Structures are given as C-alpha cells and as structure tokens.
XYZ file of C-alpha atoms in Angstrom:
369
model
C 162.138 101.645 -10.846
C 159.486 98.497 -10.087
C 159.648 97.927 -6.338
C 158.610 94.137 -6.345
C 159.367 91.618 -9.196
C 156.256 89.167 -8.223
C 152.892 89.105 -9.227
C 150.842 91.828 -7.073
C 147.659 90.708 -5.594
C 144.465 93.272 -5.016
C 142.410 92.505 -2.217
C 138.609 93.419 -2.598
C 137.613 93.734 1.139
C 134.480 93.561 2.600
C 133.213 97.035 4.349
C 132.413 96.919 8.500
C 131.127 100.734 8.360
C 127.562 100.986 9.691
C 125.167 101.757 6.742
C 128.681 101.379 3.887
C 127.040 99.168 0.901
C 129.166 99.566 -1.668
C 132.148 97.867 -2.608
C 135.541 99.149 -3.859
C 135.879 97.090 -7.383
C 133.377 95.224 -9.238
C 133.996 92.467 -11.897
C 133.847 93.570 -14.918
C 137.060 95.583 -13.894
C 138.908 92.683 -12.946
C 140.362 91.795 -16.102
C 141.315 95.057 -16.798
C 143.660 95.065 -13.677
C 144.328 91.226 -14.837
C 145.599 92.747 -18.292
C 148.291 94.241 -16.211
C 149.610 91.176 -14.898
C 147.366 92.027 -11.162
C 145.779 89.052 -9.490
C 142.483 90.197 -7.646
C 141.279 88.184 -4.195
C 137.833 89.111 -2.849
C 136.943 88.560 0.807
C 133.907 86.415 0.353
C 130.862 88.977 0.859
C 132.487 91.806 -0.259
C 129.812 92.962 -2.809
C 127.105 91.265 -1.242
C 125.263 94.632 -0.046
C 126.204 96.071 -3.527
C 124.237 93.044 -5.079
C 127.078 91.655 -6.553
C 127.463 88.233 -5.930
C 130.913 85.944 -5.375
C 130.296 83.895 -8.420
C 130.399 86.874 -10.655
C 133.618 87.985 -9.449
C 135.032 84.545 -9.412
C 133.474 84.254 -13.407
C 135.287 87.668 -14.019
C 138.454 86.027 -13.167
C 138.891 86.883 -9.831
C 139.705 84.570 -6.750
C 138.079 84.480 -3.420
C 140.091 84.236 0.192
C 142.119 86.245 2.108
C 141.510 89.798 1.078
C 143.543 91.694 4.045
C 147.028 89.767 2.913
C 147.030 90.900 -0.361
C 149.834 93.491 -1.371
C 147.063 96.258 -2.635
C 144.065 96.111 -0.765
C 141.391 98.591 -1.299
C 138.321 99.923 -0.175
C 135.699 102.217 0.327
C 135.287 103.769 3.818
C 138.472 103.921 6.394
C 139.572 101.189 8.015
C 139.045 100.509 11.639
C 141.646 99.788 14.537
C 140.792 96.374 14.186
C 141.304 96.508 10.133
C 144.810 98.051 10.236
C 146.307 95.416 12.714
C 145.273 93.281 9.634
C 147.278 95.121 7.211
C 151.165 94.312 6.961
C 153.714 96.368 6.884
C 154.337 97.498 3.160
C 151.037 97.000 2.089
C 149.107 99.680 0.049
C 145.969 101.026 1.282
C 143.435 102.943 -1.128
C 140.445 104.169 0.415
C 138.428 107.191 1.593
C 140.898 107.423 4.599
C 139.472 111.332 5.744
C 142.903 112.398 6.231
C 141.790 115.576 7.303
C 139.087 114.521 9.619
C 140.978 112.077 10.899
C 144.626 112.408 11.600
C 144.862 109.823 14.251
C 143.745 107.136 11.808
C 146.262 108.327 9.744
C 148.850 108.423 12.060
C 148.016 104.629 13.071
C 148.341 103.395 9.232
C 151.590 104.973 9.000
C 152.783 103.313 12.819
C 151.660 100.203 11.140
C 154.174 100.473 7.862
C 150.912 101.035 5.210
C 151.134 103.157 2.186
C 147.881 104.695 2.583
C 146.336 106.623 -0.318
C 143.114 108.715 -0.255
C 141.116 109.273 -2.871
C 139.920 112.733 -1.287
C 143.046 113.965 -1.438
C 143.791 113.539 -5.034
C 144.563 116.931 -6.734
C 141.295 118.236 -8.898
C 143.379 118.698 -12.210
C 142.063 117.618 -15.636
C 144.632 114.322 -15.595
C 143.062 112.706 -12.547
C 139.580 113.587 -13.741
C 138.965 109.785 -14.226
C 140.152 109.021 -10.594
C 138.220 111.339 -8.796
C 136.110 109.561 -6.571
C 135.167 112.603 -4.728
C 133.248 114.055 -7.747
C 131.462 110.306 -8.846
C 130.398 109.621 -5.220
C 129.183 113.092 -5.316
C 126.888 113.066 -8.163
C 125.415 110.107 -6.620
C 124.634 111.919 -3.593
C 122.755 115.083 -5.410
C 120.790 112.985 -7.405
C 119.587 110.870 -4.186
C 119.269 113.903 -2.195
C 116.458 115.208 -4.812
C 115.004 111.610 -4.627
C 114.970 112.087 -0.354
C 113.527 115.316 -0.642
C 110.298 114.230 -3.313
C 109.967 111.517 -0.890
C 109.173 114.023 2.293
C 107.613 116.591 0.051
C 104.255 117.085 0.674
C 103.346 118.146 -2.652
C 104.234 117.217 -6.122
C 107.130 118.275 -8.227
C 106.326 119.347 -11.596
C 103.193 121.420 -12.287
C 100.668 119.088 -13.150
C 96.998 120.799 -14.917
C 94.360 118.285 -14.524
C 90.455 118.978 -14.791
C 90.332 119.140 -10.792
C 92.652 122.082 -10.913
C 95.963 123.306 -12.723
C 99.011 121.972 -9.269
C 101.951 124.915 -9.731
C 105.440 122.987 -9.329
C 107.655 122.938 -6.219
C 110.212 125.401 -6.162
C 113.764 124.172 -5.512
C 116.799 125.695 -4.269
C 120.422 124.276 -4.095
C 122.955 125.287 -2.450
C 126.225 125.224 -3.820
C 126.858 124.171 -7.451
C 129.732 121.978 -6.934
C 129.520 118.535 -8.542
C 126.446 117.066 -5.915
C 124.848 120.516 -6.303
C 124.689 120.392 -10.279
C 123.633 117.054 -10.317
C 120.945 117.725 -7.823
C 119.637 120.999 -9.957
C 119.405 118.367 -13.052
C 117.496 116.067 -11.001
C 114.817 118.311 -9.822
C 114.493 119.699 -13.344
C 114.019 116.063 -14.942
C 111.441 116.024 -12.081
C 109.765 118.733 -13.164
C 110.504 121.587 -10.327
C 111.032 125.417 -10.628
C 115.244 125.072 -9.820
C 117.592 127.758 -8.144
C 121.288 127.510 -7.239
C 123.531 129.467 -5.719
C 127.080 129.343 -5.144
C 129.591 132.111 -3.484
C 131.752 131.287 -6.773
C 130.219 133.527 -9.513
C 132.006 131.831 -12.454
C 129.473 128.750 -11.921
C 126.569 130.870 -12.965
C 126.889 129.641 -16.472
C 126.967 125.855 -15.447
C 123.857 126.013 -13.409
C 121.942 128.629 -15.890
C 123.260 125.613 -18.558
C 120.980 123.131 -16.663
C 117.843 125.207 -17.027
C 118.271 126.553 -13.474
C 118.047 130.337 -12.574
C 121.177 131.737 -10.650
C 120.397 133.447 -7.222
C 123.033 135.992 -7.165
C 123.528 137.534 -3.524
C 126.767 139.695 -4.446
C 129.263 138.058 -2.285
C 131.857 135.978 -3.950
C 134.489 133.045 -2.309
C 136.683 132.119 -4.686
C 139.111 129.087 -3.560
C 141.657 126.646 -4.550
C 141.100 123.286 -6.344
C 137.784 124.140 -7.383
C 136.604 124.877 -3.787
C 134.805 128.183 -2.186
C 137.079 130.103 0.235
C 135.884 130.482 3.646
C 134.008 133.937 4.487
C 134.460 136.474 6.393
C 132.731 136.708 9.586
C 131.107 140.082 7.720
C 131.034 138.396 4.457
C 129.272 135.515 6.169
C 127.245 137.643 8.183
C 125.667 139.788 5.325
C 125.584 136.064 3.441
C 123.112 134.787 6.503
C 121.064 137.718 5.562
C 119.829 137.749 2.304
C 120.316 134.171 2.167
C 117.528 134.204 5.070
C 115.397 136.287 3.241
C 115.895 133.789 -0.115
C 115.075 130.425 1.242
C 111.755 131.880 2.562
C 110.459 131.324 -1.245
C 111.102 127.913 -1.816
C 109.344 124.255 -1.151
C 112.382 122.218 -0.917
C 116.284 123.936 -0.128
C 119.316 121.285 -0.989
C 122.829 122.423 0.742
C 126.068 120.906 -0.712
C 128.574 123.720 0.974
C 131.232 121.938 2.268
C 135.320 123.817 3.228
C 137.224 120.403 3.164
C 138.967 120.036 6.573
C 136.466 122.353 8.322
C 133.098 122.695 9.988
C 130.623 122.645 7.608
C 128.983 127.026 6.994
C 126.150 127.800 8.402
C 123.908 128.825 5.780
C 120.042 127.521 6.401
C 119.428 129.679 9.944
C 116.447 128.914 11.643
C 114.848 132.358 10.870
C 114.784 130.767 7.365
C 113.615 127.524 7.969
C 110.323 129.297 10.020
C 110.119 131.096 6.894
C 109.489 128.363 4.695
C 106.354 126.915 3.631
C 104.352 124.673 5.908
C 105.631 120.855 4.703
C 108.786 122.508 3.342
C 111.880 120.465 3.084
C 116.175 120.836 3.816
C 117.775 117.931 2.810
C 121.350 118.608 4.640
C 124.245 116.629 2.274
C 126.710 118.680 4.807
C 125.248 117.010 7.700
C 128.682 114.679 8.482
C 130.807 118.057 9.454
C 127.912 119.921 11.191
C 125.378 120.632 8.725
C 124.846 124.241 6.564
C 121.942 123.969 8.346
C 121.168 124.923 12.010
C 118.810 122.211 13.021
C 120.088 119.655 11.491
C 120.481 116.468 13.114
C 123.221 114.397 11.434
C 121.816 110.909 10.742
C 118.335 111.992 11.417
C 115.515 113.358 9.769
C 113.468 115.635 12.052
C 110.433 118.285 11.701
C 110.832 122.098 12.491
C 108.629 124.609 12.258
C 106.494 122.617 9.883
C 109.647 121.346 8.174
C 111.157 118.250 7.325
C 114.802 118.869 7.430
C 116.908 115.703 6.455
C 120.645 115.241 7.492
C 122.273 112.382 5.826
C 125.405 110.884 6.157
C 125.935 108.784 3.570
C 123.712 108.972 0.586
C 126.100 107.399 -2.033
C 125.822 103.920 -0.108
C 121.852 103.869 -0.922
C 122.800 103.595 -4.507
C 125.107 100.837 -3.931
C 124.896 99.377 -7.429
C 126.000 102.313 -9.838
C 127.936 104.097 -6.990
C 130.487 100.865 -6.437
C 131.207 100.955 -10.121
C 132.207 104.510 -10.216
C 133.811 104.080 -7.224
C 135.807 101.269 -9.072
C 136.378 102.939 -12.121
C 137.986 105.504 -10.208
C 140.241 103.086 -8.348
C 141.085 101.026 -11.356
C 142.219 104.359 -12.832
C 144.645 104.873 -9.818
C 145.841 101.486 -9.394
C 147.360 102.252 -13.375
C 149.072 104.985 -12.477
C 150.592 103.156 -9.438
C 151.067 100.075 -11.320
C 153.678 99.563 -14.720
C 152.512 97.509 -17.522
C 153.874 94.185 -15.714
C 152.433 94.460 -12.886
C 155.132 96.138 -10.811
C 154.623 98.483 -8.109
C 155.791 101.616 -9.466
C 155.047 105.104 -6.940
C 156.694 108.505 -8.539
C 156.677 110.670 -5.799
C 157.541 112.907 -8.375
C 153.992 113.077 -9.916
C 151.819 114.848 -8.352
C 148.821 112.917 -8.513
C 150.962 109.868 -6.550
C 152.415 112.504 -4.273
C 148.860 114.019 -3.356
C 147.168 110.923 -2.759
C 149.343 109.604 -0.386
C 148.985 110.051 3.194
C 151.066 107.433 4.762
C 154.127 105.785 4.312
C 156.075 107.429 2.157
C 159.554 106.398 2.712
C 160.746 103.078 1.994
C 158.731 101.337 3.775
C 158.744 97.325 3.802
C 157.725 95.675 1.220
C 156.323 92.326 1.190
C-alpha cells in the first residue's frame, strides 16, 4: 500500500566527510527517477568534488535548494550528529551508514524517527546485484590500489627488453579474491606484472586463474556466508601466518583485500614477511579502516619498513570520484525503484528481503511527512 499520495522529493546532499569526493546521484540519472513521478533537489555543491557541476544537474532536470528537507535524501558516507538533527522525522536515509561499525549512529537515526537504509547491508543475492554498492565501490578500490602501489614501486611493472638490458616484471600478490581483489589481479595484469591471488575460499581459484593469475593454494579453506570467508581458527590462522609468511617473501608488491564484515580486520602480512620482502617492496593495505591485514600498517598513512613502502588507505574509491559517484548512483537509483511504485509512492515491503535487509532504522510506522 503507497504510504504518501504527494510527489516525493530526493535530496542530493553535499558530503562533510574528510577526504569523501563523490556524490550519491549524478544527472544523467535524474530523469530516470523523474520517469517515476520523483522530484530531485541538490544542495548546491553537492558534486562539486566529483566534477560535476550545478548547471548539469539543473539541465538534467533537477532543482537546486534545500537538500536535507526532502522526503528521500541520500548519500554517500554516514551522516554526522550535526546531519541527523537535520533530518525529520519520517524521512528516508540511504547511505553507507556502517551499521555494524557503528551502532550508536544507528541508534541516533532511529531516536530521530529516520528510515535509514544501508547499502552494506543489502543481501549479496543475484536480484540486488545492480544495487550493490559494496561490490562497485569495491572494484574501484582494487583497481586504484594497483595504481598506488606502481606509484611507490621502485621498479617497473611489466618486463620490458630493451638494448640496455632485458627488466623481468614485478611480481604481484593479492590477497583475497573478493570483488576489490579480482579487480586488482586484472589491473596488475593489464599492467604487465607476474599476478598471484589467494583466497581461504578455494572455489575462487577458477575466477582468479580466469584472469591470467596463478592461484597460491596454502591448504586451509574459510568458507562463509553471503559470499564472505569465515573467520579462522586461532590454529587455522596460526598455520595460515606461516606459510603465508614464507609466500609474501617472493613478491615486489602484496595487495590485501581480507576483510570479516563487523570485525577486526585478519592479520595476514606479519612483519617477519614484510622483512622478507624485497628492498623497495610494497603492501598496499585496502583493510587498513578496521586494523589492517597487515601488522605495520598505519591507517591513513603511508610509511617505510624494513625497506618497504606499506600503504594503508582509507578511502580509495573517493580518488576516483568521477566513475565511482556514478556507480554509486546507479546502485542507488536501483534501490530507490524497489522502494518506490511506478507513481512515485513510497512503497517499503518488509516482506522482501532486499527492503528488509537494507534497513537499519525505523522500521515501524514511523512519521511520515
């Protein structure tokens, strides 16, 4: 049944996060969400750092002015104290709101009467493939990280033969094969490296080998739920340590994407391996946010140990600003139809599963505006 018979706004908001340069719809997405009888107000700025200007939303259709008071408002990163006493009770929130990360900001949207939905926590099944913001912000941040680690590599990438001398290319190992971890092995290849991944989920194998990428099989498998690796054991991750240890040694550049959502990030770069690596080696760390896989990484910072550069990131999708927003948007747009009836009317099935995973707050009645 529609929830409210007038014509929904969406409010395109501009981000406060240190560092966030993307923006949460771009315009030539704006008459799609028009095409369902939507009305989209930008906050004038909004897509400045993503170099999209306000005249080309306002020539997509779109109007600028009050972003906040509009009925959807969405965004990229999770809004601060400041932002949720600007949000009315009744309005709908979609964002990267790091429910698990962050309860308390959670908590506060629901205090404040917001129907909060985060794209993290949509379910990984083959129907909300096109909403998955998780896996498009990912790819964006393996192929960056390969980019960052080039840049601090001493040495070239592909194998170069030149009359001075035939250059033998950098080898490359990636740590996890999840979507940032495939994307990153692709990268490096394209670049020209000798690629490795490795993931605790043996089934992947095929995907990486399918990139041109050899598979480092250590005999310990972590099979999870919705397409994650399992925690280990404390043996498991023990004997994991190990040979892992012994593995990096080989390589010029080492790329970790392990990540257990809700949890400290595994351990798996130790600083036995990083010693082992070769002098103007390179980690690039895309776990650095919850702790690292890597034991001298400094989140934010990029350091030198041991004759290695070891790079911990925390946000690598907002570099790429331009392509990463329109994912982003596309991924947004996709939700907003689900949520959304063909006339415009607010329409959330708690009964689906995709509505029901996604939202984190306010799921009772609520007040509408």
């Amino acid at each position: 049944m529609a929830e409210n018979e007038k014509r929904l706004t969406v409010g395109v908001v501009a981000e406060s996060r240190p560092g966030e340069r993307r923006v949460a719809l771009v315009p030539k997405l704006v008459g799609r969400l028009a095409g369902r009888g939507l009305k989209v107000v930008v906050q004038s700025g909004a897509g400045a750092a993503a170099y999209v200007s306000d005249d080309a939303f306002e020539q997509a259709g779109a109007e600028l002015g009050d972003a906040w008071d509009a009925d959807i408002v969405v965004k990229v990163a999770a809004p601060t104290a400041d932002e949720v006493a600007r949000l009315g009770a009744g309005t709908v929130l979609i964002g990267f709101l790091n429910p698990r990360g962050d309860p308390d900001g959670v908590a506060a949207l629901e205090k404040a009467g917001v129907r909060a939905f985060a794209v993290e926590a949509i379910p990984r099944i083959s129907r909300a493939q096109a909403m998955d913001a998780l896996s498009s912000q990912s790819g964006v941040a393996g192929y960056r990280a390969v980019l960052l680690a080039a840049e601090n590599l001493p040495r070239f990438f592909p194998m170069l033969t030149t009359a001075a001398g035939t250059v033998p290319p950098a080898k490359v190992l990636v740590l996890g094969a999840g979507v940032a971890g495939l994307q990153a092995l692709a990268t490096a290849k394209r670049l020209g490296a000798q690629t490795t991944g490795y993931d605790v989920r043996p089934e992947v194998g095929e995907q990486v080998r399918s990139l041109g990428a050899q598979f480092l099989d250590l005999g310990i498998e972590a099979v999870g739920e919705g397409g994650y690796a399992r925690e280990l054991t404390e043996e498991e991750r023990a004997e994991q340590q190990r040979r892992l240890t012994e593995a990096i040694t080989k390589f010029d550049v080492v790329i970790t994407t392990a990540l257990v959502p809700g949890r400290k990030a595994p351990t798996l770069v130790t600083e036995d391996a990083v010693k082992g690596m070769p002098d103007g080696g390179v980690v690039v760390d895309l776990a650095a946010e919850t702790g690292g896989n890597c034991v001298l990484t400094k989140p934010g910072e990029t350091v030198v140990e041991h004759g290695v550069t070891i790079a911990g990131p925390l946000n690598l999708p907002a570099e790429m600003p331009a392509h990463a927003s329109e994912l982003y948007a596309r991924n947004v747009t996709e939700l907003l139809e689900l949520l959304v009836d063909g006339e415009g009317r607010l329409t959330l099935d708690f009964s689906d599963e995709i509505v029901a995973g996604a939202c984190v707050a306010g799921r009772g009645d609520g007040s509408d505006r």
